[in-house]
Amino acid sequence: MKGFLTLLAAGGVFCSLTAVELPGIFSDNMVIQRDREIRIWGKGDPGEAIRVEFKGRKAVTETGRDGRWFVTLAACPASGEGATLTVAGSRTLTYSNVLVGDVWLCAGQSNMEWVLRGITGAEELLKTAGQPQMRLFKISPAWSRTPQENVKARWTPCTAETAGNFSAVGYLTGLELQKELNVPIGLISIAWGGARIEAMCAPESFRTVGVKEELTTAFEKEIAKFNSQHDKELRKDKQRLPIAVFNAMVRPVTPFAVRGLLWYQGEDNHSEGMRYAEKLRAFAWSWRHYFQNPDLPVYVVQIAPWQYNQEDPGRIPQFWEAQRYFAEHDRNAGLVVTTDLGDPRDIHPRDKAPLGKRLAKLVLFKTYGAGDDCAVSPTFRKAEARDGRVYVSFNFANGLRTRDGKPVTHLELAGKDGKFHPATGTVEGDCLVVSSPDVKEPAGVRFGWHKLAQPNLVNRAGVPAATFSAAVGR
């Protein structure tokens, strides 16, 4: 056979060795992002003519010398009626039952990866999981030193079986969005238990966004080490290696058009405090840049309270502060507070239905303008001392109260010596008033500053206030 092909080449006879093909993100049952240009790409023989058609929109191109091709089609409005995407070259590919709606990325580590059939109430939830207007794309865990072009996944209709093996948080959030928006929803799961945030960042991201030099240098040194080692020298848990997951699970589906990103990660970076806020900037840039959407919404789910062995009880609150800081300083980000949704005995809280609803309400408000700002957690604005008491005001206070009608819990005050003492708190209007008999001249105030804290301060919709530690003004 080899000799036959050699003779053909020598005689100038063209023989097609690479029929036109598309990466796996394109398949039957897919959802194409509405109201955005449709980006479609693939491979073929060099110089091959390619024709693409979808819902009356057409594009023609020719593959380059490397056999690659890329086209865009005009945006489509939402449609729940299955259509056909056709790509014709040396052969014709057809993708059927294609919907047009909103596509959401569901990314993170084990709490995002945790499947629907493994959560509280799964039996009842699966009874209604047959959702023909929802489609699921679950990427299998993979790692690579270099950018890959394909993934092991395909789009599937949402059934009890496929939903049961899909991200619970992703499915539950998507279900709420579909009900409220009444458009098809596509969910892409890019989650791997134990994955570090660095594993899901592009190699140039830290330096591009100006992450602190010491963090950037460390990140780039780790990449260099990763690339210089043989496979057998690498750690077994490859999802903790820098850029490894981004190369294998993210790059292959870019620049597919999507509506936004749900991010539930942090347990593996939980000891880093405010350094994580810097890494979140690099992470957000990576996905926005490669998905070709600089305004891509990024919704951060705070990690829930947990014991974390014998670690300093203030370490997790410092991490929560980093997550909050990023969300407040990025106009296209949102934060979901989970202090009331954790399980001190389990790093994987099984009751994820309340989280799905809370996340969906925040997305609906911030991205779609539906509902009201009660979906946003109250966050610290400033603290002022008057007559020995501290008055704390909040952004998005929205009817501040306590969940159980009791005094506000998990409060502390410190004097000029910096030593914190238990304090009591009451709500006056939308202001939190804090006092302690042990602190006559308050200089610092903390709320929920403990890894197991589940404070009771909420807004009128029951959305918990974010924890904080702050200096007190005069």
CSV table of C-alpha atoms in Angstrom, one decimal:
chain,number,residue,atom,x,y,z
A,1,MET,CA,0.0,0.0,0.0
A,2,LYS,CA,2.8,2.4,0.9
A,3,GLY,CA,4.4,1.8,-2.5
A,4,PHE,CA,1.1,2.4,-4.3
A,5,LEU,CA,0.7,5.8,-2.6
A,6,THR,CA,4.3,6.7,-3.5
A,7,LEU,CA,3.6,5.9,-7.2
A,8,LEU,CA,0.5,8.1,-7.1
A,9,ALA,CA,2.4,11.0,-5.7
A,10,ALA,CA,5.3,10.6,-8.2
A,11,GLY,CA,2.8,10.6,-11.1
A,12,GLY,CA,1.1,13.8,-9.9
A,13,VAL,CA,-2.2,12.0,-9.0
A,14,PHE,CA,-4.0,13.7,-6.1
A,15,CYS,CA,-5.2,11.4,-3.4
A,16,SER,CA,-7.3,12.7,-0.5
A,17,LEU,CA,-5.8,11.5,2.8
A,18,THR,CA,-7.6,13.8,5.2
A,19,ALA,CA,-11.4,14.1,4.6
A,20,VAL,CA,-13.0,17.3,6.0
A,21,GLU,CA,-13.5,17.0,9.8
A,22,LEU,CA,-14.7,19.1,12.8
A,23,PRO,CA,-13.7,18.8,16.4
A,24,GLY,CA,-16.0,17.0,18.9
A,25,ILE,CA,-17.6,20.2,20.2
A,26,PHE,CA,-19.7,20.0,17.0
A,27,SER,CA,-22.1,17.0,17.0
A,28,ASP,CA,-25.7,16.0,16.7
A,29,ASN,CA,-27.9,17.5,19.5
A,30,MET,CA,-25.6,20.4,20.1
A,31,VAL,CA,-26.7,23.9,21.2
A,32,ILE,CA,-25.3,26.9,19.3
A,33,GLN,CA,-25.1,30.2,21.2
A,34,ARG,CA,-27.9,32.6,20.2
A,35,ASP,CA,-27.3,36.2,19.2
A,36,ARG,CA,-23.6,35.7,18.7
A,37,GLU,CA,-21.6,35.1,15.5
A,38,ILE,CA,-21.3,31.3,15.0
A,39,ARG,CA,-17.7,30.2,14.8
A,40,ILE,CA,-17.0,26.9,13.1
A,41,TRP,CA,-13.7,25.3,12.3
A,42,GLY,CA,-12.0,22.1,11.3
A,43,LYS,CA,-9.5,20.4,9.1
A,44,GLY,CA,-9.3,19.0,5.5
A,45,ASP,CA,-6.9,18.6,2.7
A,46,PRO,CA,-4.8,21.7,1.9
A,47,GLY,CA,-6.6,23.9,-0.6
A,48,GLU,CA,-9.9,22.1,-0.1
A,49,ALA,CA,-13.1,24.1,-0.7
A,50,ILE,CA,-15.3,24.1,2.4
A,51,ARG,CA,-19.0,25.1,2.4
A,52,VAL,CA,-20.9,25.6,5.7
A,53,GLU,CA,-24.7,26.1,6.0
A,54,PHE,CA,-27.0,26.5,9.0
A,55,LYS,CA,-30.6,27.9,9.1
A,56,GLY,CA,-30.1,29.7,5.8
A,57,ARG,CA,-26.8,31.2,6.7
A,58,LYS,CA,-23.9,30.2,4.5
A,59,ALA,CA,-20.1,30.6,4.4
A,60,VAL,CA,-17.5,29.4,1.9
A,61,THR,CA,-13.8,29.1,2.5
A,62,GLU,CA,-10.7,27.1,1.5
A,63,THR,CA,-8.3,25.2,3.8
A,64,GLY,CA,-4.8,26.6,4.3
A,65,ARG,CA,-1.6,24.9,3.6
A,66,ASP,CA,-1.9,23.2,7.0
A,67,GLY,CA,-5.3,21.9,6.2
A,68,ARG,CA,-7.1,24.1,8.7
A,69,TRP,CA,-10.2,26.2,8.0
A,70,PHE,CA,-12.4,28.6,10.0
A,71,VAL,CA,-15.7,30.4,9.1
A,72,THR,CA,-18.2,32.5,10.9
A,73,LEU,CA,-22.0,32.6,10.3
A,74,ALA,CA,-24.3,35.4,11.2
A,75,ALA,CA,-26.0,35.2,14.6
A,76,CYS,CA,-29.3,33.3,15.1
A,77,PRO,CA,-32.1,34.0,17.5
A,78,ALA,CA,-33.0,31.3,20.0
A,79,SER,CA,-34.8,28.4,18.5
A,80,GLY,CA,-36.0,25.2,20.2
A,81,GLU,CA,-36.7,23.5,16.8
A,82,GLY,CA,-34.0,21.1,15.8
A,83,ALA,CA,-32.1,22.2,12.7
A,84,THR,CA,-29.2,20.7,10.6
A,85,LEU,CA,-25.7,22.1,10.4
A,86,THR,CA,-24.0,21.0,7.1
A,87,VAL,CA,-20.3,21.1,6.3
A,88,ALA,CA,-19.3,20.0,2.8
A,89,GLY,CA,-15.8,19.4,1.5
A,90,SER,CA,-14.4,16.3,0.0
A,91,ARG,CA,-17.2,14.7,2.0
A,92,THR,CA,-20.4,16.1,3.5
A,93,LEU,CA,-21.0,16.1,7.3
A,94,THR,CA,-24.4,16.8,8.7
A,95,TYR,CA,-25.2,17.5,12.4
A,96,SER,CA,-28.9,17.1,13.2
A,97,ASN,CA,-31.2,18.2,16.0
A,98,VAL,CA,-29.2,21.3,16.6
A,99,LEU,CA,-30.8,24.0,18.9
A,100,VAL,CA,-30.0,27.6,19.3
A,101,GLY,CA,-30.0,29.0,22.9
A,102,ASP,CA,-27.5,29.8,25.6
A,103,VAL,CA,-24.4,27.8,26.3
A,104,TRP,CA,-22.8,27.8,29.8
A,105,LEU,CA,-19.4,26.5,30.9
A,106,CYS,CA,-19.4,24.5,34.1
A,107,ALA,CA,-15.8,24.4,35.4
A,108,GLY,CA,-13.9,23.6,38.5
A,109,GLN,CA,-12.9,20.7,40.6
A,110,SER,CA,-14.8,18.0,42.5
A,111,ASN,CA,-17.7,20.1,43.8
A,112,MET,CA,-18.5,21.1,40.2
A,113,GLU,CA,-17.7,17.6,38.9
A,114,TRP,CA,-20.0,15.9,41.5
A,115,VAL,CA,-22.8,14.2,39.6
A,116,LEU,CA,-26.5,14.7,40.0
A,117,ARG,CA,-27.2,11.1,41.0
A,118,GLY,CA,-24.9,11.5,44.0
A,119,ILE,CA,-26.6,14.4,45.7
A,120,THR,CA,-29.4,14.7,48.2
A,121,GLY,CA,-32.8,14.3,46.6
A,122,ALA,CA,-31.4,12.7,43.5
A,123,GLU,CA,-34.1,10.2,43.1
A,124,GLU,CA,-36.8,12.9,42.9
A,125,LEU,CA,-34.7,15.2,40.7
A,126,LEU,CA,-34.0,12.5,38.2
A,127,LYS,CA,-37.7,11.8,37.7
A,128,THR,CA,-38.0,15.2,35.9
A,129,ALA,CA,-34.5,15.2,34.3
A,130,GLY,CA,-35.9,14.5,30.8
A,131,GLN,CA,-35.4,18.0,29.5
A,132,PRO,CA,-35.5,18.1,25.6
A,133,GLN,CA,-34.5,21.8,25.6
A,134,MET,CA,-31.3,21.1,27.5
A,135,ARG,CA,-28.2,19.5,26.1
A,136,LEU,CA,-25.1,18.3,27.9
A,137,PHE,CA,-21.4,18.1,26.9
A,138,LYS,CA,-19.2,16.4,29.5
A,139,ILE,CA,-15.5,16.5,28.8
A,140,SER,CA,-13.6,13.5,30.2
A,141,PRO,CA,-10.6,14.4,32.4
A,142,ALA,CA,-7.4,14.8,30.4
A,143,TRP,CA,-4.1,16.6,30.6
A,144,SER,CA,-1.4,17.7,28.1
A,145,ARG,CA,1.8,19.7,27.9
A,146,THR,CA,0.7,21.2,24.6
A,147,PRO,CA,-2.6,22.6,23.3
A,148,GLN,CA,-4.9,19.9,22.0
A,149,GLU,CA,-7.5,20.0,19.2
A,150,ASN,CA,-10.1,17.6,20.4
A,151,VAL,CA,-11.8,16.1,23.5
A,152,LYS,CA,-13.5,12.9,24.4
A,153,ALA,CA,-17.1,14.1,24.5
A,154,ARG,CA,-20.3,14.5,22.5
A,155,TRP,CA,-23.5,16.5,22.9
A,156,THR,CA,-26.3,14.5,24.4
A,157,PRO,CA,-30.0,15.3,25.1
A,158,CYS,CA,-30.7,15.8,28.8
A,159,THR,CA,-32.3,12.6,30.1
A,160,ALA,CA,-32.4,10.9,33.5
A,161,GLU,CA,-29.4,8.9,32.5
A,162,THR,CA,-27.2,11.7,31.0
A,163,ALA,CA,-28.2,14.2,33.7
A,164,GLY,CA,-27.5,11.7,36.4
A,165,ASN,CA,-23.9,11.5,35.3
A,166,PHE,CA,-23.5,15.2,34.7
A,167,SER,CA,-22.4,18.0,37.1
A,168,ALA,CA,-25.2,18.5,39.6
A,169,VAL,CA,-24.4,22.2,40.1
A,170,GLY,CA,-24.3,22.7,36.4
A,171,TYR,CA,-27.5,20.8,35.7
A,172,LEU,CA,-29.5,22.4,38.5
A,173,THR,CA,-28.4,25.9,37.5
A,174,GLY,CA,-29.1,25.3,33.8
A,175,LEU,CA,-32.5,23.9,34.7
A,176,GLU,CA,-33.5,27.1,36.5
A,177,LEU,CA,-32.2,29.2,33.6
A,178,GLN,CA,-34.1,27.2,31.0
A,179,LYS,CA,-37.4,27.5,33.0
A,180,GLU,CA,-37.0,31.2,33.4
A,181,LEU,CA,-35.6,32.1,30.0
A,182,ASN,CA,-37.6,29.6,28.0
A,183,VAL,CA,-34.7,29.1,25.6
A,184,PRO,CA,-32.6,26.0,24.9
A,185,ILE,CA,-29.7,25.6,27.3
A,186,GLY,CA,-26.4,23.9,26.6
A,187,LEU,CA,-24.0,23.0,29.4
A,188,ILE,CA,-20.3,22.2,28.9
A,189,SER,CA,-18.6,20.4,31.9
A,190,ILE,CA,-14.9,21.1,32.3
A,191,ALA,CA,-14.3,19.8,35.8
A,192,TRP,CA,-11.8,17.5,37.4
A,193,GLY,CA,-11.6,16.7,41.1
A,194,GLY,CA,-8.4,18.1,42.7
A,195,ALA,CA,-7.7,20.5,39.8
A,196,ARG,CA,-5.7,23.6,40.8
A,197,ILE,CA,-6.6,27.0,39.2
A,198,GLU,CA,-3.1,27.1,37.6
A,199,ALA,CA,-4.0,23.9,35.7
A,200,MET,CA,-6.8,25.8,34.0
A,201,CYS,CA,-4.9,28.9,33.0
A,202,ALA,CA,-3.2,29.7,29.7
A,203,PRO,CA,0.7,29.8,29.9
A,204,GLU,CA,0.9,33.5,29.0
A,205,SER,CA,-2.0,34.6,31.3
A,206,PHE,CA,-0.2,35.6,34.5
A,207,ARG,CA,2.2,37.9,32.7
A,208,THR,CA,-0.4,39.3,30.4
A,209,VAL,CA,-2.7,40.5,33.2
A,210,GLY,CA,0.2,41.7,35.4
A,211,VAL,CA,-0.1,39.2,38.2
A,212,LYS,CA,2.4,40.0,40.9
A,213,GLU,CA,5.9,39.2,39.8
A,214,GLU,CA,6.7,36.6,42.4
A,215,LEU,CA,3.5,34.6,41.5
A,216,THR,CA,4.2,35.0,37.8
A,217,THR,CA,7.8,33.8,38.1
A,218,ALA,CA,6.7,30.8,40.2
A,219,PHE,CA,4.0,29.9,37.7
A,220,GLU,CA,6.3,30.1,34.7
A,221,LYS,CA,9.0,28.1,36.5
A,222,GLU,CA,6.5,25.4,37.2
A,223,ILE,CA,5.5,25.3,33.5
A,224,ALA,CA,9.1,25.0,32.5
A,225,LYS,CA,9.6,22.2,35.0
A,226,PHE,CA,6.5,20.4,33.7
A,227,ASN,CA,7.7,20.7,30.1
A,228,SER,CA,11.2,19.4,30.9
A,229,GLN,CA,10.2,16.3,32.8
A,230,HIS,CA,9.5,12.9,31.4
A,231,ASP,CA,6.0,11.6,31.9
A,232,LYS,CA,7.2,9.1,34.5
A,233,GLU,CA,8.7,11.9,36.5
A,234,LEU,CA,5.5,13.8,36.8
A,235,ARG,CA,3.2,13.7,39.8
A,236,LYS,CA,0.3,11.2,39.4
A,237,ASP,CA,-2.4,13.9,39.9
A,238,LYS,CA,-1.8,15.7,36.6
A,239,GLN,CA,-4.8,18.0,37.2
A,240,ARG,CA,-2.6,19.9,39.6
A,241,LEU,CA,0.1,20.7,37.0
A,242,PRO,CA,0.1,24.2,35.5
A,243,ILE,CA,-1.7,24.6,32.1
A,244,ALA,CA,-2.2,20.8,31.9
A,245,VAL,CA,-6.0,20.9,32.0
A,246,PHE,CA,-6.3,24.1,30.0
A,247,ASN,CA,-4.3,22.5,27.1
A,248,ALA,CA,-6.3,19.3,27.1
A,249,MET,CA,-9.9,20.2,28.2
A,250,VAL,CA,-10.3,23.9,27.4
A,251,ARG,CA,-8.3,24.8,24.3
A,252,PRO,CA,-10.0,22.1,22.2
A,253,VAL,CA,-13.5,23.7,22.6
A,254,THR,CA,-12.3,27.3,21.9
A,255,PRO,CA,-13.4,29.6,20.3
A,256,PHE,CA,-16.9,28.0,20.5
A,257,ALA,CA,-19.3,30.8,21.4
A,258,VAL,CA,-20.7,30.6,24.9
A,259,ARG,CA,-22.8,32.8,27.2
A,260,GLY,CA,-20.8,32.6,30.5
A,261,LEU,CA,-18.8,30.6,33.0
A,262,LEU,CA,-19.8,29.0,36.3
A,263,TRP,CA,-16.6,28.4,38.4
A,264,TYR,CA,-16.6,26.2,41.5
A,265,GLN,CA,-13.0,25.7,42.5
A,266,GLY,CA,-10.7,26.6,45.3
A,267,GLU,CA,-10.3,23.7,47.7
A,268,ASP,CA,-6.9,22.8,46.2
A,269,ASN,CA,-5.8,26.5,46.5
A,270,HIS,CA,-7.5,27.2,49.8
A,271,SER,CA,-4.3,28.1,51.7
A,272,GLU,CA,-3.3,31.0,49.4
A,273,GLY,CA,-5.4,33.9,50.8
A,274,MET,CA,-5.3,37.0,48.6
A,275,ARG,CA,-2.9,35.4,46.2
A,276,TYR,CA,-5.9,33.5,44.8
A,277,ALA,CA,-7.5,36.8,43.7
A,278,GLU,CA,-4.5,37.4,41.5
A,279,LYS,CA,-4.7,34.0,40.0
A,280,LEU,CA,-8.5,34.5,39.4
A,281,ARG,CA,-7.6,37.5,37.2
A,282,ALA,CA,-5.3,35.3,35.1
A,283,PHE,CA,-7.8,32.5,35.0
A,284,ALA,CA,-10.6,34.9,33.8
A,285,TRP,CA,-8.4,36.4,31.2
A,286,SER,CA,-7.5,32.9,29.9
A,287,TRP,CA,-11.0,31.8,29.3
A,288,ARG,CA,-12.2,35.2,28.0
A,289,HIS,CA,-9.4,35.5,25.6
A,290,TYR,CA,-9.6,32.0,24.1
A,291,PHE,CA,-13.4,32.0,24.0
A,292,GLN,CA,-13.1,35.3,22.2
A,293,ASN,CA,-15.3,37.2,24.6
A,294,PRO,CA,-13.6,39.9,26.8
A,295,ASP,CA,-16.9,40.4,28.7
A,296,LEU,CA,-17.5,36.8,29.4
A,297,PRO,CA,-19.4,36.6,32.8
A,298,VAL,CA,-17.5,34.6,35.4
A,299,TYR,CA,-19.6,33.4,38.4
A,300,VAL,CA,-17.5,32.3,41.4
A,301,VAL,CA,-18.9,29.9,43.9
A,302,GLN,CA,-17.2,30.3,47.3
A,303,ILE,CA,-15.9,27.1,48.8
A,304,ALA,CA,-18.1,26.0,51.7
A,305,PRO,CA,-17.1,25.9,55.4
A,306,TRP,CA,-15.1,22.7,56.2
A,307,GLN,CA,-12.7,21.5,58.8
A,308,TYR,CA,-9.5,21.3,56.7
A,309,ASN,CA,-7.9,19.2,59.3
A,310,GLN,CA,-6.1,21.2,62.0
A,311,GLU,CA,-5.4,24.3,59.9
A,312,ASP,CA,-5.7,27.8,61.3
A,313,PRO,CA,-9.4,28.6,61.5
A,314,GLY,CA,-8.8,32.0,59.9
A,315,ARG,CA,-7.2,30.6,56.7
A,316,ILE,CA,-10.4,29.8,54.9
A,317,PRO,CA,-11.9,33.2,55.6
A,318,GLN,CA,-8.9,34.8,54.0
A,319,PHE,CA,-9.5,32.7,50.9
A,320,TRP,CA,-13.2,33.7,51.0
A,321,GLU,CA,-12.0,37.3,51.1
A,322,ALA,CA,-9.9,36.7,47.9
A,323,GLN,CA,-12.9,35.3,46.1
A,324,ARG,CA,-15.0,38.2,47.1
A,325,TYR,CA,-12.3,40.7,46.2
A,326,PHE,CA,-12.0,39.4,42.7
A,327,ALA,CA,-15.8,39.4,42.1
A,328,GLU,CA,-16.1,43.0,43.4
A,329,HIS,CA,-13.3,44.3,41.2
A,330,ASP,CA,-14.3,42.6,38.0
A,331,ARG,CA,-17.4,44.2,36.4
A,332,ASN,CA,-18.3,40.9,34.7
A,333,ALA,CA,-18.0,38.7,37.7
A,334,GLY,CA,-20.4,37.6,40.4
A,335,LEU,CA,-20.0,35.8,43.8
A,336,VAL,CA,-22.2,33.1,45.3
A,337,VAL,CA,-21.8,32.9,49.1
A,338,THR,CA,-22.1,29.4,50.5
A,339,THR,CA,-21.6,29.8,54.3
A,340,ASP,CA,-25.0,28.3,54.9
A,341,LEU,CA,-24.7,25.5,52.4
A,342,GLY,CA,-21.7,23.6,53.7
A,343,ASP,CA,-21.2,20.4,55.8
A,344,PRO,CA,-18.4,20.6,58.4
A,345,ARG,CA,-18.1,16.8,58.0
A,346,ASP,CA,-17.9,16.6,54.3
A,347,ILE,CA,-15.9,18.7,51.8
A,348,HIS,CA,-18.5,17.8,49.2
A,349,PRO,CA,-21.8,19.1,50.5
A,350,ARG,CA,-24.4,16.7,49.1
A,351,ASP,CA,-27.4,19.1,49.1
A,352,LYS,CA,-26.6,21.1,46.0
A,353,ALA,CA,-30.1,22.0,45.0
A,354,PRO,CA,-30.2,25.3,47.0
A,355,LEU,CA,-26.8,26.2,45.5
A,356,GLY,CA,-28.1,25.6,42.0
A,357,LYS,CA,-31.1,27.9,42.7
A,358,ARG,CA,-29.0,30.6,44.3
A,359,LEU,CA,-26.4,30.6,41.4
A,360,ALA,CA,-29.2,30.7,38.8
A,361,LYS,CA,-30.9,33.7,40.5
A,362,LEU,CA,-27.6,35.6,40.5
A,363,VAL,CA,-27.0,34.7,36.8
A,364,LEU,CA,-30.5,35.7,35.9
A,365,PHE,CA,-30.1,39.1,37.6
A,366,LYS,CA,-26.6,40.0,36.5
A,367,THR,CA,-26.5,38.6,33.0
A,368,TYR,CA,-30.1,38.7,32.0
A,369,GLY,CA,-31.6,41.5,34.1
A,370,ALA,CA,-34.3,39.3,35.5
A,371,GLY,CA,-35.4,39.4,39.1
A,372,ASP,CA,-33.8,41.9,41.5
A,373,ASP,CA,-30.6,42.6,43.3
A,374,CYS,CA,-31.7,40.5,46.3
A,375,ALA,CA,-29.9,37.8,44.4
A,376,VAL,CA,-26.6,39.5,45.3
A,377,SER,CA,-25.1,38.8,48.7
A,378,PRO,CA,-24.6,41.8,51.0
A,379,THR,CA,-20.9,42.7,51.1
A,380,PHE,CA,-19.0,44.9,53.5
A,381,ARG,CA,-18.8,48.6,52.6
A,382,LYS,CA,-17.4,50.4,55.6
A,383,ALA,CA,-17.3,50.3,59.4
A,384,GLU,CA,-17.4,53.4,61.7
A,385,ALA,CA,-17.1,53.6,65.5
A,386,ARG,CA,-19.4,55.8,67.5
A,387,ASP,CA,-19.8,55.7,71.3
A,388,GLY,CA,-18.0,52.4,71.6
A,389,ARG,CA,-20.1,50.7,69.0
A,390,VAL,CA,-19.3,49.8,65.4
A,391,TYR,CA,-21.7,50.6,62.6
A,392,VAL,CA,-21.2,48.4,59.6
A,393,SER,CA,-22.8,49.3,56.3
A,394,PHE,CA,-23.2,47.0,53.3
A,395,ASN,CA,-23.4,47.0,49.5
A,396,PHE,CA,-26.7,45.4,48.5
A,397,ALA,CA,-28.0,45.2,52.1
A,398,ASN,CA,-31.6,44.7,50.9
A,399,GLY,CA,-33.5,44.3,54.1
A,400,LEU,CA,-30.7,43.1,56.3
A,401,ARG,CA,-32.0,40.7,59.0
A,402,THR,CA,-31.1,37.4,60.7
A,403,ARG,CA,-32.2,34.1,59.3
A,404,ASP,CA,-33.5,32.9,62.7
A,405,GLY,CA,-34.6,36.1,64.3
A,406,LYS,CA,-31.8,35.9,66.8
A,407,PRO,CA,-28.9,38.3,67.3
A,408,VAL,CA,-26.2,38.3,64.6
A,409,THR,CA,-23.7,35.5,65.1
A,410,HIS,CA,-19.9,35.1,64.5
A,411,LEU,CA,-18.9,38.7,65.3
A,412,GLU,CA,-15.7,39.9,66.8
A,413,LEU,CA,-14.2,43.3,67.8
A,414,ALA,CA,-10.6,44.2,68.4
A,415,GLY,CA,-9.0,47.3,70.1
A,416,LYS,CA,-5.8,48.9,69.2
A,417,ASP,CA,-3.9,45.9,70.5
A,418,GLY,CA,-5.3,43.8,67.6
A,419,LYS,CA,-6.7,41.1,69.9
A,420,PHE,CA,-10.2,40.0,68.8
A,421,HIS,CA,-13.0,39.4,71.3
A,422,PRO,CA,-16.5,37.9,70.9
A,423,ALA,CA,-19.1,40.6,70.1
A,424,THR,CA,-22.8,40.9,69.8
A,425,GLY,CA,-24.7,42.4,66.8
A,426,THR,CA,-28.1,43.8,66.0
A,427,VAL,CA,-29.6,45.1,62.8
A,428,GLU,CA,-30.8,48.7,62.7
A,429,GLY,CA,-32.3,49.4,59.3
A,430,ASP,CA,-29.7,48.2,56.8
A,431,CYS,CA,-26.9,48.7,59.2
A,432,LEU,CA,-25.1,46.1,61.5
A,433,VAL,CA,-24.4,47.4,64.9
A,434,VAL,CA,-21.6,45.6,66.8
A,435,SER,CA,-20.4,45.9,70.4
A,436,SER,CA,-18.4,44.1,73.0
A,437,PRO,CA,-17.9,44.8,76.7
A,438,ASP,CA,-14.2,43.8,76.3
A,439,VAL,CA,-13.5,46.4,73.6
A,440,LYS,CA,-14.0,50.1,74.6
A,441,GLU,CA,-12.3,51.6,71.5
A,442,PRO,CA,-12.9,49.4,68.5
A,443,ALA,CA,-10.2,49.4,65.8
A,444,GLY,CA,-11.2,46.2,64.0
A,445,VAL,CA,-14.3,44.1,63.2
A,446,ARG,CA,-14.7,40.6,61.9
A,447,PHE,CA,-17.7,38.7,60.7
A,448,GLY,CA,-17.8,35.0,60.1
A,449,TRP,CA,-14.0,34.8,60.5
A,450,HIS,CA,-13.7,31.0,61.1
A,451,LYS,CA,-13.5,28.1,58.8
A,452,LEU,CA,-16.6,26.5,60.2
A,453,ALA,CA,-18.6,29.7,60.6
A,454,GLN,CA,-22.2,29.6,59.4
A,455,PRO,CA,-23.4,33.0,60.4
A,456,ASN,CA,-27.1,34.0,60.3
A,457,LEU,CA,-26.9,37.5,58.7
A,458,VAL,CA,-28.9,37.5,55.5
A,459,ASN,CA,-30.9,39.9,53.2
A,460,ARG,CA,-34.7,39.8,53.0
A,461,ALA,CA,-34.5,37.0,50.4
A,462,GLY,CA,-32.4,34.8,52.7
A,463,VAL,CA,-29.1,35.3,50.8
A,464,PRO,CA,-26.3,35.3,53.3
A,465,ALA,CA,-23.9,38.3,53.8
A,466,ALA,CA,-20.3,37.7,52.8
A,467,THR,CA,-17.8,37.3,55.6
A,468,PHE,CA,-15.3,40.1,56.2
A,469,SER,CA,-12.4,41.5,58.4
A,470,ALA,CA,-11.9,45.2,58.3
A,471,ALA,CA,-10.5,48.2,60.1
A,472,VAL,CA,-12.8,50.6,61.9
A,473,GLY,CA,-12.9,54.2,60.9
A,474,ARG,CA,-13.6,57.1,63.1
